[in-house]
Amino acid sequence: MIAIEPIATANVAPYKSIRLRALQDTPTAFSATYSEEAKFTDADWLMRASQLSSTKSTGYLALDSGVAVGIAAGFLDRNDPSRAELVSMWVAPTHRRQGIGRLLVEAVSDWARAQNIPSLLLLVTSNNHAAIAFYQRLGFSLTGKTEPYRNDPALSNFEMIRPN
């Protein structure tokens, strides 16, 4: 059975493990890279975990029998206080199409709703057609805004949004 748990310093090891797996598995889905984050110290990971449990940010792990199989985080949008951003969304290939991604998105959405945020937005890499379709099934729509993808000038990030 899948459990969705907040990221905290108590579960920093599975957080680090799943984050690095995600960066290796789907490198173009993230602006960070495996080579950058693999250099983080244990203190860096503890600090990151502690930053993901506040009114301004949150993070969740999907656990299958205690093993991390998915991750998602949310941050308040610095430029628009009426929006929160869904970031770092990833589910292990062995656990895709089982509803885990939806559970993670809804956990972040619930957090944003508790902060009285009326909309949730995200950026998705232009070549990630499966993710775009997934987010559309969850009620997100493309806004038409794009920005360059940090790690590959041939790609763009598409902004998607949904009412919360």
PDB file of C-alpha atoms in Angstrom:
ATOM      1  CA  MET A   1       0.000   0.000   0.000  1.00  0.00           C
ATOM      2  CA  ILE A   2       1.233   3.471  -0.894  1.00  0.00           C
ATOM      3  CA  ALA A   3       1.649   6.033   1.877  1.00  0.00           C
ATOM      4  CA  ILE A   4       2.095   9.738   1.211  1.00  0.00           C
ATOM      5  CA  GLU A   5       4.289  11.339   3.874  1.00  0.00           C
ATOM      6  CA  PRO A   6       5.630  14.865   4.280  1.00  0.00           C
ATOM      7  CA  ILE A   7       9.341  15.290   3.687  1.00  0.00           C
ATOM      8  CA  ALA A   8      11.085  16.083   6.969  1.00  0.00           C
ATOM      9  CA  THR A   9      14.499  15.694   8.510  1.00  0.00           C
ATOM     10  CA  ALA A  10      13.380  12.322   9.921  1.00  0.00           C
ATOM     11  CA  ASN A  11      13.078  10.869   6.399  1.00  0.00           C
ATOM     12  CA  VAL A  12      15.988  12.637   4.741  1.00  0.00           C
ATOM     13  CA  ALA A  13      17.594   9.377   3.530  1.00  0.00           C
ATOM     14  CA  PRO A  14      14.629   8.276   1.381  1.00  0.00           C
ATOM     15  CA  TYR A  15      14.201  11.889   0.227  1.00  0.00           C
ATOM     16  CA  LYS A  16      17.819  12.052  -0.972  1.00  0.00           C
ATOM     17  CA  SER A  17      17.557   8.624  -2.583  1.00  0.00           C
ATOM     18  CA  ILE A  18      14.375   9.337  -4.554  1.00  0.00           C
ATOM     19  CA  ARG A  19      15.516  12.793  -5.623  1.00  0.00           C
ATOM     20  CA  LEU A  20      18.783  11.445  -7.041  1.00  0.00           C
ATOM     21  CA  ARG A  21      16.946   8.539  -8.731  1.00  0.00           C
ATOM     22  CA  ALA A  22      14.560  11.014 -10.338  1.00  0.00           C
ATOM     23  CA  LEU A  23      17.393  13.166 -11.651  1.00  0.00           C
ATOM     24  CA  GLN A  24      19.081  10.103 -13.158  1.00  0.00           C
ATOM     25  CA  ASP A  25      15.914   8.593 -14.631  1.00  0.00           C
ATOM     26  CA  THR A  26      14.422  11.688 -16.253  1.00  0.00           C
ATOM     27  CA  PRO A  27      17.122  14.361 -16.414  1.00  0.00           C
ATOM     28  CA  THR A  28      15.236  16.724 -18.733  1.00  0.00           C
ATOM     29  CA  ALA A  29      12.240  16.837 -16.376  1.00  0.00           C
ATOM     30  CA  PHE A  30      14.197  18.944 -13.882  1.00  0.00           C
ATOM     31  CA  SER A  31      16.214  22.137 -13.996  1.00  0.00           C
ATOM     32  CA  ALA A  32      18.709  20.693 -11.505  1.00  0.00           C
ATOM     33  CA  THR A  33      21.081  17.942 -12.560  1.00  0.00           C
ATOM     34  CA  TYR A  34      22.229  14.717 -10.953  1.00  0.00           C
ATOM     35  CA  SER A  35      25.862  15.855 -11.079  1.00  0.00           C
ATOM     36  CA  GLU A  36      24.974  19.035  -9.156  1.00  0.00           C
ATOM     37  CA  GLU A  37      22.891  17.396  -6.458  1.00  0.00           C
ATOM     38  CA  ALA A  38      25.058  14.294  -6.035  1.00  0.00           C
ATOM     39  CA  LYS A  39      27.678  16.664  -4.598  1.00  0.00           C
ATOM     40  CA  PHE A  40      25.399  17.812  -1.771  1.00  0.00           C
ATOM     41  CA  THR A  41      26.563  16.972   1.735  1.00  0.00           C
ATOM     42  CA  ASP A  42      24.388  15.312   4.353  1.00  0.00           C
ATOM     43  CA  ALA A  43      23.989  18.763   5.934  1.00  0.00           C
ATOM     44  CA  ASP A  44      22.728  20.118   2.584  1.00  0.00           C
ATOM     45  CA  TRP A  45      20.116  17.353   2.373  1.00  0.00           C
ATOM     46  CA  LEU A  46      19.007  17.968   5.955  1.00  0.00           C
ATOM     47  CA  MET A  47      18.620  21.676   5.249  1.00  0.00           C
ATOM     48  CA  ARG A  48      16.621  20.984   2.077  1.00  0.00           C
ATOM     49  CA  ALA A  49      14.343  18.563   3.921  1.00  0.00           C
ATOM     50  CA  SER A  50      13.737  21.048   6.711  1.00  0.00           C
ATOM     51  CA  GLN A  51      12.870  23.762   4.175  1.00  0.00           C
ATOM     52  CA  LEU A  52      10.118  21.575   2.725  1.00  0.00           C
ATOM     53  CA  SER A  53       7.830  21.794   5.730  1.00  0.00           C
ATOM     54  CA  SER A  54       6.565  25.336   6.159  1.00  0.00           C
ATOM     55  CA  THR A  55       3.758  27.627   5.139  1.00  0.00           C
ATOM     56  CA  LYS A  56       5.898  28.696   2.149  1.00  0.00           C
ATOM     57  CA  SER A  57       6.952  25.262   0.931  1.00  0.00           C
ATOM     58  CA  THR A  58       6.154  21.595   1.266  1.00  0.00           C
ATOM     59  CA  GLY A  59       7.341  18.239   0.011  1.00  0.00           C
ATOM     60  CA  TYR A  60       5.922  14.729  -0.061  1.00  0.00           C
ATOM     61  CA  LEU A  61       7.240  11.232  -0.549  1.00  0.00           C
ATOM     62  CA  ALA A  62       5.228   8.323  -1.873  1.00  0.00           C
ATOM     63  CA  LEU A  63       6.344   5.224   0.025  1.00  0.00           C
ATOM     64  CA  ASP A  64       5.688   1.606  -0.887  1.00  0.00           C
ATOM     65  CA  SER A  65       6.440  -0.576   2.135  1.00  0.00           C
ATOM     66  CA  GLY A  66       8.780   2.143   3.382  1.00  0.00           C
ATOM     67  CA  VAL A  67      10.656   2.540   0.081  1.00  0.00           C
ATOM     68  CA  ALA A  68      10.373   5.920  -1.645  1.00  0.00           C
ATOM     69  CA  VAL A  69       8.782   5.543  -5.091  1.00  0.00           C
ATOM     70  CA  GLY A  70       7.650   9.111  -5.753  1.00  0.00           C
ATOM     71  CA  ILE A  71       8.230  12.726  -4.831  1.00  0.00           C
ATOM     72  CA  ALA A  72       6.596  16.118  -5.281  1.00  0.00           C
ATOM     73  CA  ALA A  73       7.061  19.539  -3.725  1.00  0.00           C
ATOM     74  CA  GLY A  74       5.321  22.873  -3.683  1.00  0.00           C
ATOM     75  CA  PHE A  75       6.384  26.473  -3.174  1.00  0.00           C
ATOM     76  CA  LEU A  76       4.492  29.697  -2.941  1.00  0.00           C
ATOM     77  CA  ASP A  77       5.040  31.698  -6.124  1.00  0.00           C
ATOM     78  CA  ARG A  78       7.425  34.545  -5.259  1.00  0.00           C
ATOM     79  CA  ASN A  79       5.968  36.812  -7.947  1.00  0.00           C
ATOM     80  CA  ASP A  80       2.264  36.144  -7.453  1.00  0.00           C
ATOM     81  CA  PRO A  81       0.936  35.335  -3.962  1.00  0.00           C
ATOM     82  CA  SER A  82      -2.255  33.910  -5.463  1.00  0.00           C
ATOM     83  CA  ARG A  83      -0.352  30.964  -6.958  1.00  0.00           C
ATOM     84  CA  ALA A  84       1.676  28.041  -5.725  1.00  0.00           C
ATOM     85  CA  GLU A  85       4.129  26.051  -7.828  1.00  0.00           C
ATOM     86  CA  LEU A  86       4.219  22.269  -8.112  1.00  0.00           C
ATOM     87  CA  VAL A  87       7.856  21.182  -8.537  1.00  0.00           C
ATOM     88  CA  SER A  88      10.067  18.091  -8.442  1.00  0.00           C
ATOM     89  CA  MET A  89       7.221  15.742  -9.397  1.00  0.00           C
ATOM     90  CA  TRP A  90       8.411  12.228 -10.225  1.00  0.00           C
ATOM     91  CA  VAL A  91       7.246   8.632  -9.827  1.00  0.00           C
ATOM     92  CA  ALA A  92       9.507   5.602 -10.261  1.00  0.00           C
ATOM     93  CA  PRO A  93       8.946   3.766 -13.564  1.00  0.00           C
ATOM     94  CA  THR A  94       7.962   0.621 -11.646  1.00  0.00           C
ATOM     95  CA  HIS A  95       5.103   2.508  -9.979  1.00  0.00           C
ATOM     96  CA  ARG A  96       3.735   4.659 -12.795  1.00  0.00           C
ATOM     97  CA  ARG A  97       0.083   4.445 -13.868  1.00  0.00           C
ATOM     98  CA  GLN A  98      -0.999   3.386 -10.388  1.00  0.00           C
ATOM     99  CA  GLY A  99      -2.401   6.735  -9.245  1.00  0.00           C
ATOM    100  CA  ILE A 100       0.665   7.720  -7.211  1.00  0.00           C
ATOM    101  CA  GLY A 101       1.334  10.848  -9.253  1.00  0.00           C
ATOM    102  CA  ARG A 102      -2.247  11.986  -8.685  1.00  0.00           C
ATOM    103  CA  LEU A 103      -1.880  11.400  -4.931  1.00  0.00           C
ATOM    104  CA  LEU A 104       1.304  13.486  -4.852  1.00  0.00           C
ATOM    105  CA  VAL A 105      -0.228  16.327  -6.879  1.00  0.00           C
ATOM    106  CA  GLU A 106      -3.288  16.332  -4.627  1.00  0.00           C
ATOM    107  CA  ALA A 107      -1.106  16.440  -1.501  1.00  0.00           C
ATOM    108  CA  VAL A 108       0.622  19.564  -2.807  1.00  0.00           C
ATOM    109  CA  SER A 109      -2.722  20.982  -3.906  1.00  0.00           C
ATOM    110  CA  ASP A 110      -4.195  20.382  -0.426  1.00  0.00           C
ATOM    111  CA  TRP A 111      -1.225  22.201   1.123  1.00  0.00           C
ATOM    112  CA  ALA A 112      -1.713  25.143  -1.256  1.00  0.00           C
ATOM    113  CA  ARG A 113      -5.438  25.233  -0.481  1.00  0.00           C
ATOM    114  CA  ALA A 114      -4.619  25.365   3.246  1.00  0.00           C
ATOM    115  CA  GLN A 115      -2.543  28.466   2.459  1.00  0.00           C
ATOM    116  CA  ASN A 116      -5.611  29.967   0.690  1.00  0.00           C
ATOM    117  CA  ILE A 117      -3.907  29.782  -2.698  1.00  0.00           C
ATOM    118  CA  PRO A 118      -6.518  29.713  -5.482  1.00  0.00           C
ATOM    119  CA  SER A 119      -4.314  28.287  -8.262  1.00  0.00           C
ATOM    120  CA  LEU A 120      -1.514  25.787  -8.723  1.00  0.00           C
ATOM    121  CA  LEU A 121       1.006  26.123 -11.520  1.00  0.00           C
ATOM    122  CA  LEU A 122       3.932  24.131 -12.825  1.00  0.00           C
ATOM    123  CA  LEU A 123       6.560  24.084 -15.529  1.00  0.00           C
ATOM    124  CA  VAL A 124       6.930  21.045 -17.742  1.00  0.00           C
ATOM    125  CA  THR A 125       9.674  20.474 -20.284  1.00  0.00           C
ATOM    126  CA  SER A 126       8.458  20.735 -23.871  1.00  0.00           C
ATOM    127  CA  ASN A 127       9.598  17.206 -24.791  1.00  0.00           C
ATOM    128  CA  ASN A 128       7.817  15.564 -21.834  1.00  0.00           C
ATOM    129  CA  HIS A 129       4.596  14.692 -23.652  1.00  0.00           C
ATOM    130  CA  ALA A 130       3.566  12.031 -21.119  1.00  0.00           C
ATOM    131  CA  ALA A 131       3.791  14.540 -18.266  1.00  0.00           C
ATOM    132  CA  ILE A 132       1.853  17.165 -20.216  1.00  0.00           C
ATOM    133  CA  ALA A 133      -0.946  14.651 -20.847  1.00  0.00           C
ATOM    134  CA  PHE A 134      -0.873  13.545 -17.189  1.00  0.00           C
ATOM    135  CA  TYR A 135      -1.239  17.107 -15.941  1.00  0.00           C
ATOM    136  CA  GLN A 136      -4.035  17.801 -18.430  1.00  0.00           C
ATOM    137  CA  ARG A 137      -5.932  14.762 -17.066  1.00  0.00           C
ATOM    138  CA  LEU A 138      -5.616  16.362 -13.614  1.00  0.00           C
ATOM    139  CA  GLY A 139      -7.168  19.618 -14.818  1.00  0.00           C
ATOM    140  CA  PHE A 140      -4.076  21.640 -15.682  1.00  0.00           C
ATOM    141  CA  SER A 141      -4.043  23.655 -18.893  1.00  0.00           C
ATOM    142  CA  LEU A 142      -1.246  25.290 -20.837  1.00  0.00           C
ATOM    143  CA  THR A 143      -1.091  29.039 -20.227  1.00  0.00           C
ATOM    144  CA  GLY A 144       0.851  29.830 -23.399  1.00  0.00           C
ATOM    145  CA  LYS A 145       3.817  31.077 -21.376  1.00  0.00           C
ATOM    146  CA  THR A 146       7.161  29.470 -22.098  1.00  0.00           C
ATOM    147  CA  GLU A 147      10.702  29.964 -20.911  1.00  0.00           C
ATOM    148  CA  PRO A 148      14.046  28.503 -21.933  1.00  0.00           C
ATOM    149  CA  TYR A 149      14.977  25.181 -20.382  1.00  0.00           C
ATOM    150  CA  ARG A 150      18.135  25.731 -18.360  1.00  0.00           C
ATOM    151  CA  ASN A 151      20.044  22.611 -19.411  1.00  0.00           C
ATOM    152  CA  ASP A 152      19.277  22.402 -23.139  1.00  0.00           C
ATOM    153  CA  PRO A 153      18.666  25.388 -25.419  1.00  0.00           C
ATOM    154  CA  ALA A 154      16.723  23.158 -27.827  1.00  0.00           C
ATOM    155  CA  LEU A 155      13.992  22.680 -25.198  1.00  0.00           C
ATOM    156  CA  SER A 156      11.537  24.997 -23.471  1.00  0.00           C
ATOM    157  CA  ASN A 157       9.506  24.895 -20.298  1.00  0.00           C
ATOM    158  CA  PHE A 158       5.741  25.213 -20.721  1.00  0.00           C
ATOM    159  CA  GLU A 159       3.712  26.744 -17.917  1.00  0.00           C
ATOM    160  CA  MET A 160       0.525  24.927 -16.889  1.00  0.00           C
ATOM    161  CA  ILE A 161      -2.063  26.034 -14.325  1.00  0.00           C
ATOM    162  CA  ARG A 162      -5.249  24.833 -12.683  1.00  0.00           C
ATOM    163  CA  PRO A 163      -7.657  26.362 -10.212  1.00  0.00           C
ATOM    164  CA  ASN A 164      -7.081  25.052  -6.748  1.00  0.00           C
TER     165      ASN A 164
END
